Every structure is written in structure tokens, then in C-alpha cells.
Amino acid sequence: MSRSLPTKKEFIDGILSGNRMFLSRAITMIESTKKEHHELAQEIVEGCLPHAGSSIRIGITGVPGVGKSTFIEAFGNHIIQEEDRTLAVLAVDPSSSRTKGSILGDKTRMDTLSNNPKAYIRPTPTSGSLGGVAQSTRETITLCEAAGFDTILIETVGVGQSETAVHSMVDFFLLLMLAGAGDELQGIKRGIMEMADAIAINKADSGNENAAKRAMTEYKNALHLFPPTESGWIPKVTTCSAYHDKGINDVWDIIDEYIRHTKTSGYFNNKRKQQAVYWLEESINQELHRKFYENEDLQLMLQKFREQVQRGEVSTQKAASLLIDKFFNS
Amino acid sequence: MSRSLPTKKEFIDGILSGNRMFLSRAITMIESTKKEHHELAQEIVEGCLPHAGSSIRIGITGVPGVGKSTFIEAFGNHIIQEEDRTLAVLAVDPSSSRTKGSILGDKTRMDTLSNNPKAYIRPTPTSGSLGGVAQSTRETITLCEAAGFDTILIETVGVGQSETAVHSMVDFFLLLMLAGAGDELQGIKRGIMEMADAIAINKADSGNENAAKRAMTEYKNALHLFPPTESGWIPKVTTCSAYHDKGINDVWDIIDEYIRHTKTSGYFNNKRKQQAVYWLEESINQELHRKFYENEDLQLMLQKFREQVQRGEVSTQKAASLLIDKFFNS
């Protein structure tokens, strides 16, 4: 069933009044591959930009099985009920690129939160490159902030390349872990632990409390071996049971302390500014990259050179020069 | 004093015969900013490429004070005398970008090695962007391999952005650390520890032996918390005293074991192939990037948009689109 598209002004006014239908349709425009949708989306984002920026942006990661959906549900209900906040939940990993299921593909796993008028849950985009989805997610943050959400949670599965992208669009990065899962490593990709501003060891319940406490000590010791963070913040480790709604307040308190710490030091605003310039340069790089790799005249040549550099038959710089010359002359 | 430039054939023949004068002058061509030098350098690299690739490439990092020059001297002498190998030592960090001194700026700190005919030490390039220096270093590896060096050591200071670049051009990555320096973190940048295939705790001497052993246990425990590496290799931790020439053989044995392990599994060759494609794409990206950011028509516009995205006045994607349009129309 085709619906006529609202105007740019209707979209912007709708979003600023907190209307979810307009918000959802605008996000769909952002994610659309149609040129006219994309152009309209850009104008909507531009119109919302002056009303955005005042939320707390939190990245959350952890492998499937760690209890992310249950945690987000408990965390969301806590900050809405106890902290008088509002929450938008977004995801970065395109579901097509996942081997394991996305929590956000299935809103029904966050029952109470998805029915709460102070929460907005956006299902995972079903396709697209990581670069494209990351860009869309940043624009979606702008729209959600303009719609009045003061807390944005961005979920990622912790096994892919997405964490760096999420890390560079959030104020705070939370890593969910398990204790006593028989494997301390739990499939978390190398480097992710070092990004975390806090680690929460979930499922500290049902006789697992002591194992969780031991894991907490181990992670504290491990984090102690890491170099200090740029913000001067020492990453915290805590335990919680999302299922039994225990320790969720501690996680929020850590985030709150971090925000106050970095706002006082000026790091919060500096980081936001750095992120903006980073994303400007990322957008430029992506666009240059796209134009190059989508150039049909280059495809065969590129494939030939890939094979030749692997066999050591041509230097990467010579191959690159020849490709670039062809690109700018075609 | 001006010297006439050898021909391409003289350069290649000279390098293949192991003549250091030709090798050094060719590396100078690689590092030169003059267009004609650069073009000649490319042809020399192309000519050497079929004779390159058979060395073991080792990255080594550690902050100033960890004893890198002493370690490299002891390590070099060990593998030359005991393992019948030859060694070329290169550096990635441009010295102009360093706040602290480069070991390779001062060959005199590696007395015996710099006078050993089986070793070749190339001082740090004095200027250039990291991307440019990384590219030059890769080409220098090719020339050193063609000149017959079967072990290449690439040094970096462990405090900057260089480690990722080095990590993607070597087979093995060694991190030098200290124990009992009062600060376990020692200024090593976050993420570097997770790249290490081995950690060697240096200066395990002069009453510091027990502290080094304790540090070894701590790092082993910390590494245990990291996820498994792609190669299936479990990073090793050892202690050594480069000054007293103790434990250097253990470091070499670890490297040797790693190389055998990854050659048997096929990981060694796969990683080399992946690195070649990575550097082809890096070369393309750098060249696109250079052409964009050096475009004089864009400078003012770029500066204006940087400020506007920081203030949230324009979206990064709109700014990027306008810049890209101007780039391709100018």
C-alpha cells in the first residue's frame, strides 16, 4: 500500500513534536537506497540538527548469550522510572552481516520497554555495508535527539568490525560480559575490552554470584594493566543481574559519574567535536571510496592487480598509481 | 656534492649483489619527495620484487627507556652469530613526529651491530606523514630482502599511531616492557598489547629478576583474558636482559616457533596475501585522499565545514557531499 510522502516541513515538525510515526518514517528514508528518499532524508536531518546533541549517547556490546536484550529492558525501565529519562535504542550491525541473531530484530524480547511511551526501539537495518549503516545510525541519533529522547543506546554484537564505529559515535562504551561461562574470552573481538569505559558482568544470579565477583576482580586487574584512557577516567567493573533487576542502578551510576567527570573536565565536549570532524572525514573517505570502487571501468583491472600483488608480481604502489590514473581519466 | 644517479639497471644489479651503497641510495630515492626520484624508485622496487619476500619480518615496539637499542643490538648479534642469519633494521615513526628520541637516529648506540657486515641499519626518515613513511618502509623491506637480508626488524616507539601500520607489514609483533618501573602501564598506547605475539620483559637483571618474573605472571594472566588470536597462536611472555645478553635466545626461539607454527597451518602465507591486498587498498585510499586534501580549491570550504560540523550547524554527510561535488567538478 503506497502512502503519499509527507513534506520536509511535516516531517521536521512531526519529529520535533515527538511523533513516532514521523520519526520512524524519516529513519526509513535515511536507510532507503532510493535517491529521492535519501535527498529528502538529508534535508530532514539538516532541519533537526539545531535541536539535537543534548542526549547521553551510550554504546553497548557483548556477544549473543550475554543477555543484552534483557539488560537493555532492565536498564531502560530503570532510567525511565528512577531517573526520569527517555530512551531510544538503535543498532549498528546490519542483520544481513550477522551470523547470530540481532536482539533488535525482535522487539518482542523487550516487552515492557517496547510498550513504554518513553522508549523508542528501532529494529536493526536489514541490509547495507557497515560504513553505510554507521552513517545512517549517526543521522538516526540526530532525529531521535530532536524528537526529545535524552538517552540513546546503540547496540552492537561485539564480534565484528562495528565496535570502532560505535565507539566513535558515543559518549560512553559499555561492555557486557559473563562469568563462569567456561571461557573467559567469550568470543569478544580483540581490542574491544580496551575501548570499554565500564564492564558489567551480567547473570550474577542463581548461584553464579561468587563467580561473577571473581571475574570482576580478574577484569579489574586486567584493566589495571592497560594504559590510562585519554579522558583520565579509570574504567569500572561491576556485576549485575538483568533478569532479577539487580545492580542495574550501579551501571547507571557509573555512566552518570562518567558524564559528570568528563563534562567537568571539558573532555565530553572536546570528544563530541573530534567525533564530528572524524565523521566529516569518514563521510568524505566513504564517498571517494564508493566512487572509486563502483567505477565499472576499473573492475577487471582491480581484480587483476589484486591477484598480482598477492603473487608479488607488481608493487602495491605501482598498481595503485595505474588504477588512480585510470579513475581520473575515465 | 652532487653525484650522478646510477641507472635503474645499476641500482637493481647493485642491490641484488648485496651492495649497501646502492641499497642505501635506492632507499633515499624511495624517501625522496622529488618526482623523478620517486619514479626511479618505483622501477627499482618493481625490479627487486621477484627477489623479495623470503625474510622473516618482525615488528618491535616499546616506549623510550625500555632498552630497545640495547635489545636490538643483542638480538641482532644473537641471530647473526648463533642462527646464521642476516638482519636489516628499519623504523617507521618519522622522527619529526616524535617527542622522544629515536634509537635509529643514533646508530652509535648499536656499536657492534652497525659494524657487522651481516647487519644493515637504516636511520629513521626525518620527515613525512605516517602513511607516507609506512609506504616507504614497505618498499624498503622489498629492497632489503632483494639485497639478501633474511630477517627484517621494524622498530616503532609504541606511543603513536604507527603500531597498526607496522602490525600490518610484519609476520610477528614483539612488545618490549619493563617490570618494576613503578607504573605497569608505561605509556604503551591502548590496543598495542593485544597486537603482541610475544611480550619480552627487559632489564630482568641487577636485582630486578623477581619483579620481572612477577610481571611475567601478571601479563600471562592478562593475555589469558584476551580472545584467541586469528592464527591460533597463544601470545608468549618471557623475560630478558639485553644488557647482560640473557634470555635473548628465548625471544628468538619464540619467534622461530611462531613462524613454524604459522607456516605449517598456512596462516603465514595467507596473512602475507591479506597484507598485500590491504596495502594495495591503503595505497589507493592514500592517493585518493592526497588528491582530495591537496586540492587547493577545497581548502577554504573544508575549513568552513570543519567548524560548522563541530558546532552542529551542518550534517557531516551534507558537508561531505558538497565537498565531493566540488572536487569532481573542479
XYZ file of C-alpha atoms in Angstrom, chain A residues 31-290:
260
model
C 18.048 3.911 5.360
C 16.487 3.931 1.894
C 18.634 3.322 -1.153
C 16.342 5.444 -3.346
C 17.940 8.719 -4.361
C 14.835 10.888 -3.761
C 14.328 9.376 -0.286
C 17.970 9.933 0.513
C 17.816 13.588 -0.529
C 14.663 14.224 1.491
C 16.285 12.462 4.472
C 19.278 14.798 4.253
C 17.003 17.809 4.444
C 15.140 16.372 7.423
C 18.431 15.720 9.223
C 19.554 19.284 8.475
C 16.274 20.604 9.895
C 16.610 18.524 13.071
C 20.282 19.285 13.667
C 19.746 22.547 15.618
C 17.521 20.599 18.051
C 19.919 17.678 18.542
C 23.013 16.983 20.609
C 21.819 17.154 24.187
C 21.408 13.428 24.889
C 23.777 10.971 26.514
C 24.929 8.508 23.876
C 25.860 5.065 25.150
C 27.357 2.197 23.168
C 26.644 -1.307 24.439
C 28.250 -4.504 23.254
C 28.513 -8.148 24.226
C 28.290 -11.457 22.416
C 24.981 -13.277 21.843
C 24.006 -15.099 25.026
C 25.282 -12.423 27.363
C 21.720 -11.225 27.921
C 21.797 -7.932 26.059
C 18.056 -7.713 25.363
C 17.210 -8.477 28.996
C 19.816 -5.958 30.125
C 18.519 -3.229 27.808
C 14.984 -3.883 29.034
C 16.016 -3.621 32.704
C 18.311 -0.655 32.068
C 15.651 1.192 30.057
C 12.970 0.647 32.682
C 15.370 1.803 35.393
C 16.365 5.075 33.782
C 12.775 5.844 32.743
C 11.257 5.089 36.152
C 14.042 6.056 38.563
C 15.956 8.700 36.643
C 13.055 10.282 34.772
C 14.801 9.851 31.443
C 13.673 8.795 27.972
C 15.404 6.183 25.834
C 15.936 5.415 22.162
C 17.558 2.060 21.317
C 19.369 1.711 17.987
C 21.629 -0.912 16.420
C 24.624 -0.669 14.141
C 25.265 -4.153 12.787
C 23.304 -4.765 9.608
C 21.407 -8.000 10.305
C 22.455 -9.455 6.960
C 26.079 -9.350 8.075
C 25.433 -11.336 11.228
C 25.794 -14.984 11.802
C 23.848 -14.766 15.008
C 20.525 -13.111 15.638
C 20.053 -9.486 16.486
C 18.177 -8.603 19.600
C 16.632 -5.648 17.881
C 15.238 -7.695 15.050
C 12.836 -8.994 17.637
C 11.178 -6.258 19.644
C 9.030 -8.818 21.412
C 12.043 -9.739 23.527
C 11.825 -6.273 25.072
C 8.155 -6.418 26.030
C 7.696 -3.747 28.636
C 10.202 -1.341 27.109
C 8.725 -1.518 23.611
C 5.310 -0.621 25.031
C 6.634 2.237 27.145
C 5.803 5.660 25.674
C 9.109 6.997 26.990
C 11.100 4.451 24.973
C 11.641 4.041 21.258
C 13.161 0.883 19.820
C 14.308 0.877 16.234
C 14.837 -2.555 14.687
C 18.182 -3.322 13.076
C 18.504 -2.286 9.449
C 18.282 -5.446 7.372
C 20.999 -4.660 4.884
C 23.779 -2.307 3.918
C 27.506 -2.017 4.429
C 28.832 -1.244 7.886
C 30.006 2.167 6.678
C 26.563 2.934 5.320
C 24.751 1.663 8.401
C 27.099 3.602 10.704
C 26.348 6.774 8.752
C 22.595 6.083 8.946
C 22.836 5.411 12.654
C 24.522 8.748 13.267
C 21.736 10.506 11.401
C 19.159 8.474 13.325
C 20.736 9.699 16.580
C 20.147 13.277 15.394
C 16.475 12.560 14.666
C 15.912 10.753 17.992
C 17.500 13.619 19.911
C 15.353 16.144 18.007
C 12.316 14.011 18.928
C 13.197 14.549 22.593
C 14.995 11.355 23.638
C 17.676 12.253 26.179
C 19.391 8.853 26.302
C 20.467 6.935 23.212
C 21.615 3.339 23.465
C 23.453 1.920 20.461
C 23.733 -1.829 20.402
C 26.343 -3.922 18.625
C 27.154 -7.623 18.885
C 30.821 -7.443 19.811
C 32.090 -9.911 17.287
C 32.585 -7.786 14.222
C 34.057 -4.557 12.981
C 31.198 -2.449 14.286
C 32.593 -1.545 17.685
C 35.059 1.032 16.412
C 32.250 2.745 14.513
C 30.019 2.732 17.596
C 32.856 3.862 19.842
C 33.329 6.929 17.663
C 29.681 7.981 17.872
C 29.010 7.559 21.603
C 29.992 9.293 24.837
C 30.281 6.091 26.872
C 31.040 2.499 25.908
C 29.693 -0.392 27.998
C 30.859 -3.982 27.628
C 28.624 -6.786 28.917
C 30.409 -9.975 29.937
C 29.587 -13.267 31.630
C 31.362 -15.095 34.423
C 31.588 -18.829 34.695
C 30.779 -19.412 31.058
C 33.764 -21.747 30.930
C 35.641 -19.397 28.636
C 36.689 -16.019 29.926
C 37.213 -14.823 26.399
C 33.674 -15.381 25.246
C 34.388 -14.550 21.649
C 34.798 -10.815 22.226
C 36.983 -9.417 19.476
C 40.483 -8.314 20.402
C 40.682 -4.631 21.193
C 37.104 -4.229 22.380
C 37.961 -4.605 26.058
C 40.313 -1.660 25.738
C 37.505 0.548 24.432
C 35.231 -0.093 27.406
C 34.521 2.709 29.897
C 32.858 0.047 32.042
C 32.461 -3.725 32.077
C 29.261 -5.157 33.580
C 29.340 -8.866 34.377
C 25.777 -9.991 33.800
C 23.881 -13.019 35.115
C 25.343 -12.565 38.600
C 22.486 -14.652 39.973
C 21.293 -18.228 40.613
C 24.426 -19.306 42.453
C 26.666 -17.537 39.966
C 27.259 -14.549 42.280
C 30.667 -15.644 43.516
C 31.964 -16.474 40.054
C 30.819 -13.024 38.929
C 32.694 -11.406 41.805
C 35.844 -13.354 40.972
C 35.511 -12.318 37.324
C 35.093 -8.720 38.478
C 38.406 -8.896 40.338
C 40.123 -10.504 37.343
C 38.885 -7.856 34.947
C 39.799 -5.093 37.366
C 43.329 -6.478 37.483
C 43.460 -6.798 33.719
C 42.173 -3.252 33.168
C 44.789 -2.057 35.615
C 47.456 -3.287 33.187
C 46.010 -1.166 30.408
C 47.263 2.354 29.857
C 45.187 5.255 31.189
C 42.361 6.455 28.965
C 42.513 9.790 27.196
C 39.705 11.101 29.385
C 41.578 10.312 32.621
C 38.683 8.003 33.530
C 39.554 4.654 35.074
C 37.247 2.025 33.537
C 34.949 0.488 36.156
C 33.884 -3.118 36.572
C 30.607 -4.126 38.191
C 28.258 -7.099 38.377
C 24.545 -7.218 37.685
C 21.612 -9.488 37.084
C 19.422 -8.006 34.400
C 16.946 -10.865 34.797
C 16.484 -10.178 38.518
C 16.870 -6.411 38.017
C 19.847 -6.259 40.397
C 22.815 -3.930 40.029
C 21.327 -2.042 37.089
C 21.326 1.133 39.171
C 25.092 0.665 39.697
C 25.635 0.601 35.945
C 23.640 3.807 35.554
C 25.525 5.428 38.443
C 28.837 4.652 36.721
C 27.601 6.223 33.478
C 26.295 9.247 35.362
C 29.616 9.658 37.169
C 31.499 9.379 33.877
C 29.342 12.035 32.228
C 29.807 14.433 35.143
C 33.551 13.723 35.243
C 34.049 14.363 31.510
C 31.708 17.357 31.357
C 33.622 18.996 34.206
C 36.978 18.355 32.563
C 35.769 19.547 29.163
C 36.589 16.135 27.659
C 32.912 15.487 26.865
C 32.566 18.439 24.518
C 36.011 18.039 23.011
C 35.268 14.425 22.202
C 31.976 15.376 20.546
C 33.798 17.929 18.394
C 36.512 15.422 17.486
C 33.820 12.909 16.589
C 32.126 15.449 14.293
C 35.349 16.098 12.387
C 36.079 12.363 12.340
C 32.690 11.688 10.747
C 33.114 14.502 8.243
C 36.361 12.895 7.128
C 34.788 9.427 7.209
C 31.939 10.670 5.012
C 34.429 12.162 2.562
C 36.507 8.963 2.542
C 33.448 6.768 2.078
C 32.223 8.837 -0.808
C 35.626 8.871 -2.542
C 35.911 5.147 -1.906
C 32.428 4.475 -3.248
